[in-house]
Amino acid sequence: VARGDLSLGKSDRDRPDVRGAYNDLGIAYEHEGQLEKARKAYEKALDLDPNNMQIRQNYELFKEINDRATEGKPKD
Amino acid sequence: MTAQLKANRRTRRLGLVAILTAFAGLAIACGPDYLEIPIETPIRPKLDVSAFQRVLVVGFVAGGSDDVDTNIETVRLLRSQLRTRSSLKVIDADVMALIDIAQEQSKPAGDVPAADAATAGGGDSPALTPAKSIKEEKDLEPYERLFANTSYWKTIGEEYQNPLIVTGTVLFAPKTSSGMVNREEEVFDSLGRRRVIPVRTYMERKGFVLQPKFIFIDGRNGTTLHSERYREEILYNAQQNTPALSSYFELMDRLVPNFLSALSNQKIKGTRVLLN
């Protein structure tokens, strides 16, 4: 996860630190401006822990910014 | 240049790693398994404006409230924001009264194809005549023709040496609303401890709605590069008397980052919850 690898082994799915790591990775990518990678990381974190309010809150705030950044963007 | 960019990114990344590590350490030391941290999300501009050195905020078709000159205020505000928060040189020119210009252009019938005229207003020809007094959103529709008039914008572009032209429509109108609203109430228990609880109450409220549409035009050829619409509203307690101009600025404050993000790199400040 620290290397930004979003693939996950079966045994890792139940580890809370892994779920948290994806959330934190999402924050790091967001801070870097890598919005697509941030989205994938947040979605992975939510996929592993759909009821986690903190992850959901981060994802909602991220989506608001991501929508603003991509809304009406002209095609190159 | 690329090396410098890479170095900057690396510095930034190391900075973030240091911040995350420090916060994570603090979280472990303090006990809770999550921590709220401030972050800044950089957003790349929606438009490539590298071909332009200058920007002309020409004016807006504006209306809604008589208490604010929405055209003048919007031009002033956007010019001032662009001066400080974009790399483009802002052209100081007289603010154009686009309503008058559109009225003038609507006089000769030969300018607009008959087919367009029939479809634009859903066959209702009076709706296509630009209304001098703009009170609601539908009054703005006939003015779309002005923004699509590439030869007109090309002429303006030539006059100011081919800048990026910013124009559009702005509706700033009063609004009233009544119904149940959520508010927070302070309560104290028997031990004197303060708590804030949500309460639903019926309220009559009044305020304003701001609906701008920003249009970015290429001054070299008069074509529209990009346009975007926004809607923000603010409501106060009916007894509260808030000046229209301060409401206008409060609503524009919310929209300006969106406007600027079309032209230049922006950083959106916020907080996120760190888990590990």
Short mmCIF file of C-alpha atoms in Angstrom, two decimals:
data_model
loop_
_atom_site.label_atom_id
_atom_site.label_comp_id
_atom_site.label_asym_id
_atom_site.label_seq_id
_atom_site.Cartn_x
_atom_site.Cartn_y
_atom_site.Cartn_z
CA VAL A 1 0.00 0.00 0.00
CA ALA A 2 2.86 2.35 0.85
CA ARG A 3 4.09 1.95 -2.71
CA GLY A 4 0.68 2.86 -4.06
CA ASP A 5 -0.12 -0.71 -5.08
CA LEU A 6 -3.91 -0.98 -4.93
CA SER A 7 -4.07 -4.75 -5.40
CA LEU A 8 -4.82 -6.75 -2.26
CA GLY A 9 -4.33 -10.30 -1.10
CA LYS A 10 -7.22 -12.26 0.47
CA SER A 11 -5.59 -12.39 3.89
CA ASP A 12 -5.14 -8.62 3.97
CA ARG A 13 -8.84 -7.83 3.54
CA ASP A 14 -9.74 -8.22 7.21
CA ARG A 15 -6.85 -6.23 8.59
CA PRO A 16 -8.00 -2.86 9.95
CA ASP A 17 -4.55 -1.34 9.42
CA VAL A 18 -4.82 -2.19 5.69
CA ARG A 19 -8.26 -0.52 5.47
CA GLY A 20 -6.84 2.53 7.23
CA ALA A 21 -3.79 2.52 5.00
CA TYR A 22 -5.95 2.80 1.86
CA ASN A 23 -7.82 5.70 3.43
CA ASP A 24 -4.55 7.43 4.34
CA LEU A 25 -3.15 6.71 0.90
CA GLY A 26 -6.23 8.42 -0.56
CA ILE A 27 -5.47 11.49 1.57
CA ALA A 28 -1.83 11.49 0.45
CA TYR A 29 -2.79 11.24 -3.23
CA GLU A 30 -5.38 13.96 -2.79
CA HIS A 31 -2.79 16.25 -1.23
CA GLU A 32 -0.55 15.50 -4.21
CA GLY A 33 -3.31 16.42 -6.67
CA GLN A 34 -3.44 12.86 -8.06
CA LEU A 35 -7.21 12.76 -7.95
CA GLU A 36 -7.78 9.57 -9.94
CA LYS A 37 -5.42 7.60 -7.70
CA ALA A 38 -7.01 9.19 -4.63
CA ARG A 39 -10.46 8.11 -5.83
CA LYS A 40 -9.29 4.51 -6.32
CA ALA A 41 -7.68 4.42 -2.87
CA TYR A 42 -10.76 5.82 -1.11
CA GLU A 43 -13.04 3.43 -2.99
CA LYS A 44 -10.80 0.52 -2.04
CA ALA A 45 -10.93 1.61 1.62
CA LEU A 46 -14.73 1.88 1.44
CA ASP A 47 -14.98 -1.46 -0.33
CA LEU A 48 -13.14 -3.07 2.61
CA ASP A 49 -15.01 -1.15 5.29
CA PRO A 50 -18.28 0.23 3.88
CA ASN A 51 -19.66 1.30 7.28
CA ASN A 52 -16.67 3.32 8.36
CA MET A 53 -17.96 6.88 8.86
CA GLN A 54 -14.50 8.48 8.73
CA ILE A 55 -13.65 6.91 5.37
CA ARG A 56 -17.07 7.84 4.02
CA GLN A 57 -16.69 11.44 5.19
CA ASN A 58 -13.26 11.69 3.55
CA TYR A 59 -14.63 10.23 0.33
CA GLU A 60 -17.62 12.62 0.23
CA LEU A 61 -15.34 15.65 0.76
CA PHE A 62 -12.97 14.34 -1.88
CA LYS A 63 -15.81 13.76 -4.36
CA GLU A 64 -16.98 17.36 -3.95
CA ILE A 65 -13.54 18.62 -4.98
CA ASN A 66 -13.10 16.02 -7.68
CA ASP A 67 -16.49 16.92 -9.22
CA ARG A 68 -15.56 20.58 -9.15
CA ALA A 69 -12.22 19.84 -10.81
CA THR A 70 -13.67 17.73 -13.59
CA GLU A 71 -17.10 19.31 -14.11
CA GLY A 72 -17.45 20.84 -17.57
CA LYS A 73 -13.80 20.23 -18.35
CA PRO A 74 -13.44 20.62 -22.12
CA LYS A 75 -12.14 17.62 -24.04
CA ASP A 76 -8.61 18.14 -25.38
CA MET B 1 12.44 23.01 -15.73
CA THR B 2 11.24 19.38 -15.57
CA ALA B 3 13.96 18.60 -13.05
CA GLN B 4 12.85 21.54 -10.93
CA LEU B 5 9.22 20.37 -11.11
CA LYS B 6 10.27 16.87 -10.09
CA ALA B 7 12.32 18.31 -7.23
CA ASN B 8 9.34 20.41 -6.09
CA ARG B 9 7.06 17.36 -6.20
CA ARG B 10 9.58 15.33 -4.27
CA THR B 11 9.91 18.04 -1.64
CA ARG B 12 6.11 18.24 -1.42
CA ARG B 13 5.80 14.46 -1.10
CA LEU B 14 8.47 14.32 1.58
CA GLY B 15 6.67 17.14 3.37
CA LEU B 16 3.41 15.23 3.30
CA VAL B 17 5.08 12.02 4.47
CA ALA B 18 6.60 13.99 7.36
CA ILE B 19 3.21 15.51 8.23
CA LEU B 20 1.43 12.15 8.03
CA THR B 21 4.14 10.49 10.11
CA ALA B 22 4.00 13.23 12.74
CA PHE B 23 0.21 13.05 12.95
CA ALA B 24 0.25 9.26 13.03
CA GLY B 25 2.80 9.36 15.85
CA LEU B 26 0.66 11.87 17.71
CA ALA B 27 -2.42 9.68 17.22
CA ILE B 28 -0.63 6.65 18.62
CA ALA B 29 0.67 8.67 21.55
CA CYS B 30 -2.71 10.22 22.33
CA GLY B 31 -4.81 7.11 22.08
CA PRO B 32 -7.57 7.63 19.50
CA ASP B 33 -7.36 5.57 16.30
CA TYR B 34 -8.12 8.49 14.02
CA LEU B 35 -7.07 12.09 13.68
CA GLU B 36 -8.31 15.04 11.65
CA ILE B 37 -5.57 16.74 9.64
CA PRO B 38 -5.58 19.78 7.32
CA ILE B 39 -4.83 19.17 3.66
CA GLU B 40 -4.62 21.26 0.49
CA THR B 41 -5.79 19.67 -2.73
CA PRO B 42 -4.17 21.19 -5.80
CA ILE B 43 -6.51 21.45 -8.78
CA ARG B 44 -5.30 21.86 -12.33
CA PRO B 45 -7.12 24.47 -14.47
CA LYS B 46 -9.96 23.28 -16.69
CA LEU B 47 -8.82 25.52 -19.51
CA ASP B 48 -5.45 25.69 -21.21
CA VAL B 49 -4.86 29.44 -21.25
CA SER B 50 -1.20 29.24 -22.26
CA ALA B 51 -2.06 30.88 -25.59
CA PHE B 52 -3.18 34.05 -23.81
CA GLN B 53 -1.17 36.65 -21.96
CA ARG B 54 -4.12 38.88 -21.17
CA VAL B 55 -7.68 38.53 -19.98
CA LEU B 56 -10.57 40.91 -20.54
CA VAL B 57 -13.53 40.64 -18.20
CA VAL B 58 -15.79 42.50 -20.54
CA GLY B 59 -19.15 42.60 -18.75
CA PHE B 60 -22.20 40.50 -17.97
CA VAL B 61 -25.85 40.37 -18.85
CA ALA B 62 -27.06 40.86 -15.32
CA GLY B 63 -30.28 41.41 -13.44
CA GLY B 64 -32.58 40.28 -10.67
CA SER B 65 -32.23 42.84 -7.90
CA ASP B 66 -32.29 46.61 -8.31
CA ASP B 67 -30.23 47.08 -5.14
CA VAL B 68 -26.97 45.87 -6.68
CA ASP B 69 -25.41 46.75 -10.04
CA THR B 70 -24.54 43.13 -10.62
CA ASN B 71 -22.74 43.76 -13.91
CA ILE B 72 -20.32 46.35 -12.49
CA GLU B 73 -19.77 44.50 -9.20
CA THR B 74 -19.10 41.15 -10.91
CA VAL B 75 -16.60 42.68 -13.32
CA ARG B 76 -14.78 44.51 -10.49
CA LEU B 77 -14.62 41.44 -8.31
CA LEU B 78 -13.42 39.05 -11.02
CA ARG B 79 -10.81 41.48 -12.30
CA SER B 80 -9.45 41.96 -8.81
CA GLN B 81 -9.35 38.20 -8.17
CA LEU B 82 -7.67 37.52 -11.52
CA ARG B 83 -5.06 40.19 -10.82
CA THR B 84 -3.94 38.51 -7.61
CA ARG B 85 -4.64 34.87 -8.29
CA SER B 86 -3.83 34.20 -11.94
CA SER B 87 -0.83 34.67 -14.19
CA LEU B 88 -2.82 36.57 -16.82
CA LYS B 89 -2.56 40.34 -17.18
CA VAL B 90 -5.94 41.89 -16.54
CA ILE B 91 -7.07 44.52 -19.05
CA ASP B 92 -8.62 47.60 -17.48
CA ALA B 93 -11.38 48.72 -19.78
CA ASP B 94 -14.80 50.27 -19.39
CA VAL B 95 -17.42 47.72 -18.36
CA MET B 96 -19.68 46.96 -21.30
CA ALA B 97 -23.45 47.21 -20.98
CA LEU B 98 -24.12 43.93 -22.76
CA ILE B 99 -27.89 44.25 -22.34
CA ASP B 100 -27.85 47.36 -24.54
CA ILE B 101 -25.51 45.70 -27.04
CA ALA B 102 -27.78 42.64 -27.27
CA GLN B 103 -30.82 44.87 -27.71
CA GLU B 104 -29.03 46.64 -30.53
CA GLN B 105 -28.01 43.37 -32.17
CA SER B 106 -31.53 41.96 -31.97
CA LYS B 107 -32.91 44.76 -34.16
CA PRO B 108 -31.74 43.55 -37.62
CA ALA B 109 -33.52 40.27 -38.35
CA GLY B 110 -30.98 38.97 -40.91
CA ASP B 111 -28.33 38.11 -38.31
CA VAL B 112 -30.02 34.99 -36.95
CA PRO B 113 -31.18 32.09 -39.11
CA ALA B 114 -34.94 31.61 -39.03
CA ALA B 115 -34.52 27.96 -37.96
CA ASP B 116 -32.55 28.98 -34.88
CA ALA B 117 -35.08 31.63 -33.99
CA ALA B 118 -37.88 29.08 -34.12
CA THR B 119 -36.16 26.52 -31.90
CA ALA B 120 -34.46 28.77 -29.36
CA GLY B 121 -37.64 29.89 -27.71
CA GLY B 122 -39.68 26.75 -28.31
CA GLY B 123 -41.62 28.50 -31.09
CA ASP B 124 -42.74 31.29 -28.80
CA SER B 125 -41.37 34.33 -30.61
CA PRO B 126 -41.85 36.95 -27.83
CA ALA B 127 -39.50 34.90 -25.59
CA LEU B 128 -36.70 35.50 -28.10
CA THR B 129 -36.81 39.25 -27.71
CA PRO B 130 -34.26 40.22 -25.06
CA ALA B 131 -36.05 41.76 -22.10
CA LYS B 132 -34.47 45.02 -20.96
CA SER B 133 -35.41 44.27 -17.36
CA ILE B 134 -34.16 40.88 -16.18
CA LYS B 135 -36.05 39.46 -13.23
CA GLU B 136 -35.78 35.68 -13.62
CA GLU B 137 -33.74 32.99 -15.33
CA LYS B 138 -35.87 32.74 -18.46
CA ASP B 139 -35.31 36.45 -19.17
CA LEU B 140 -31.64 35.57 -19.79
CA GLU B 141 -32.29 32.98 -22.50
CA PRO B 142 -32.60 35.40 -25.45
CA TYR B 143 -29.15 36.77 -24.63
CA GLU B 144 -27.48 33.46 -25.52
CA ARG B 145 -27.50 34.71 -29.11
CA LEU B 146 -25.08 37.47 -28.16
CA PHE B 147 -22.56 35.00 -26.75
CA ALA B 148 -22.75 32.86 -29.87
CA ASN B 149 -22.04 35.83 -32.14
CA THR B 150 -18.43 34.96 -33.02
CA SER B 151 -17.90 37.90 -35.35
CA TYR B 152 -18.83 40.33 -32.58
CA TRP B 153 -16.41 38.75 -30.09
CA LYS B 154 -13.69 38.55 -32.72
CA THR B 155 -14.02 42.31 -33.22
CA ILE B 156 -13.75 42.87 -29.47
CA GLY B 157 -10.73 40.55 -29.40
CA GLU B 158 -9.00 42.50 -32.19
CA GLU B 159 -9.64 45.74 -30.34
CA TYR B 160 -7.82 44.43 -27.24
CA GLN B 161 -5.09 42.39 -29.01
CA ASN B 162 -6.62 38.93 -28.77
CA PRO B 163 -7.11 38.36 -25.06
CA LEU B 164 -9.09 35.66 -23.34
CA ILE B 165 -12.55 37.21 -22.97
CA VAL B 166 -14.67 36.51 -19.89
CA THR B 167 -18.36 37.27 -20.06
CA GLY B 168 -21.69 35.59 -19.31
CA THR B 169 -24.88 36.14 -17.36
CA VAL B 170 -25.46 36.83 -13.68
CA LEU B 171 -28.82 36.67 -11.96
CA PHE B 172 -28.88 37.95 -8.39
CA ALA B 173 -32.45 37.88 -7.17
CA PRO B 174 -34.30 38.07 -3.85
CA LYS B 175 -35.77 34.85 -2.52
CA THR B 176 -38.19 34.03 0.27
CA SER B 177 -38.77 30.63 1.77
CA SER B 178 -40.73 29.13 4.64
CA GLY B 179 -40.73 25.69 6.21
CA MET B 180 -39.10 23.48 8.79
CA VAL B 181 -35.40 24.09 9.37
CA ASN B 182 -32.78 22.45 11.56
CA ARG B 183 -31.06 24.61 14.11
CA GLU B 184 -28.89 23.93 17.14
CA GLU B 185 -30.04 24.73 20.66
CA GLU B 186 -27.87 24.99 23.74
CA VAL B 187 -29.14 23.03 26.79
CA PHE B 188 -27.71 22.44 30.25
CA ASP B 189 -28.32 19.31 32.32
CA SER B 190 -28.82 19.16 36.10
CA LEU B 191 -25.05 19.17 36.64
CA GLY B 192 -24.68 22.33 34.57
CA ARG B 193 -23.04 20.56 31.65
CA ARG B 194 -23.58 22.25 28.29
CA ARG B 195 -24.92 20.29 25.34
CA VAL B 196 -25.95 21.35 21.84
CA ILE B 197 -28.98 19.52 20.45
CA PRO B 198 -30.56 19.74 16.99
CA VAL B 199 -34.09 21.19 16.95
CA ARG B 200 -36.52 21.42 14.04
CA THR B 201 -38.56 24.63 13.91
CA TYR B 202 -40.81 26.41 11.43
CA MET B 203 -39.16 29.55 10.04
CA GLU B 204 -39.90 32.20 7.48
CA ARG B 205 -36.71 33.21 5.77
CA LYS B 206 -35.62 35.65 3.10
CA GLY B 207 -32.40 36.11 1.21
CA PHE B 208 -30.90 35.99 -2.22
CA VAL B 209 -30.04 33.53 -4.96
CA LEU B 210 -27.02 34.03 -7.22
CA GLN B 211 -26.90 32.23 -10.57
CA PRO B 212 -23.89 33.13 -12.71
CA LYS B 213 -22.91 31.59 -16.01
CA PHE B 214 -19.30 32.32 -16.87
CA ILE B 215 -18.38 32.14 -20.56
CA PHE B 216 -14.76 32.08 -21.72
CA ILE B 217 -14.26 33.27 -25.29
CA ASP B 218 -11.17 33.05 -27.47
CA GLY B 219 -10.49 36.66 -28.48
CA ARG B 220 -8.58 35.49 -31.57
CA ASN B 221 -11.59 33.98 -33.30
CA GLY B 222 -14.61 34.78 -31.13
CA THR B 223 -15.49 31.16 -30.31
CA THR B 224 -16.61 29.97 -26.88
CA LEU B 225 -13.88 27.89 -25.24
CA HIS B 226 -15.72 26.95 -22.09
CA SER B 227 -18.74 27.88 -20.03
CA GLU B 228 -19.98 26.92 -16.60
CA ARG B 229 -23.05 27.63 -14.50
CA TYR B 230 -23.31 27.93 -10.74
CA ARG B 231 -26.09 28.46 -8.23
CA GLU B 232 -25.73 29.60 -4.64
CA GLU B 233 -28.31 30.94 -2.24
CA ILE B 234 -28.34 32.45 1.20
CA LEU B 235 -31.35 32.75 3.50
CA TYR B 236 -31.71 34.69 6.71
CA ASN B 237 -34.32 34.92 9.42
CA ALA B 238 -37.17 37.08 8.01
CA GLN B 239 -36.62 39.68 10.75
CA GLN B 240 -32.95 40.08 9.88
CA ASN B 241 -32.19 42.96 7.54
CA THR B 242 -29.07 42.12 5.54
CA PRO B 243 -27.97 44.51 2.78
CA ALA B 244 -28.20 43.05 -0.73
CA LEU B 245 -24.59 43.99 -1.52
CA SER B 246 -23.14 42.08 1.43
CA SER B 247 -25.23 39.03 0.47
CA TYR B 248 -23.95 39.36 -3.08
CA PHE B 249 -20.32 39.34 -1.90
CA GLU B 250 -20.93 36.46 0.47
CA LEU B 251 -22.35 34.36 -2.37
CA MET B 252 -19.62 35.39 -4.81
CA ASP B 253 -16.99 34.43 -2.22
CA ARG B 254 -18.28 30.87 -2.46
CA LEU B 255 -18.11 30.87 -6.26
CA VAL B 256 -14.85 32.65 -6.96
CA PRO B 257 -12.63 29.58 -6.31
CA ASN B 258 -14.70 27.68 -8.89
CA PHE B 259 -14.33 30.49 -11.39
CA LEU B 260 -10.58 30.72 -10.84
CA SER B 261 -10.14 26.98 -11.08
CA ALA B 262 -11.11 27.23 -14.76
CA LEU B 263 -8.07 29.40 -15.45
CA SER B 264 -5.34 28.74 -12.95
CA ASN B 265 -3.99 26.20 -10.48
CA GLN B 266 -5.87 26.39 -7.23
CA LYS B 267 -5.45 24.79 -3.83
CA ILE B 268 -8.60 23.78 -1.99
CA LYS B 269 -8.13 23.74 1.75
CA GLY B 270 -9.94 21.15 3.82
CA THR B 271 -9.55 18.49 6.49
CA ARG B 272 -9.47 14.69 6.27
CA VAL B 273 -9.52 11.95 8.86
CA LEU B 274 -6.34 9.93 9.10
CA LEU B 275 -6.90 6.39 10.38
CA ASN B 276 -3.53 4.72 10.99
#
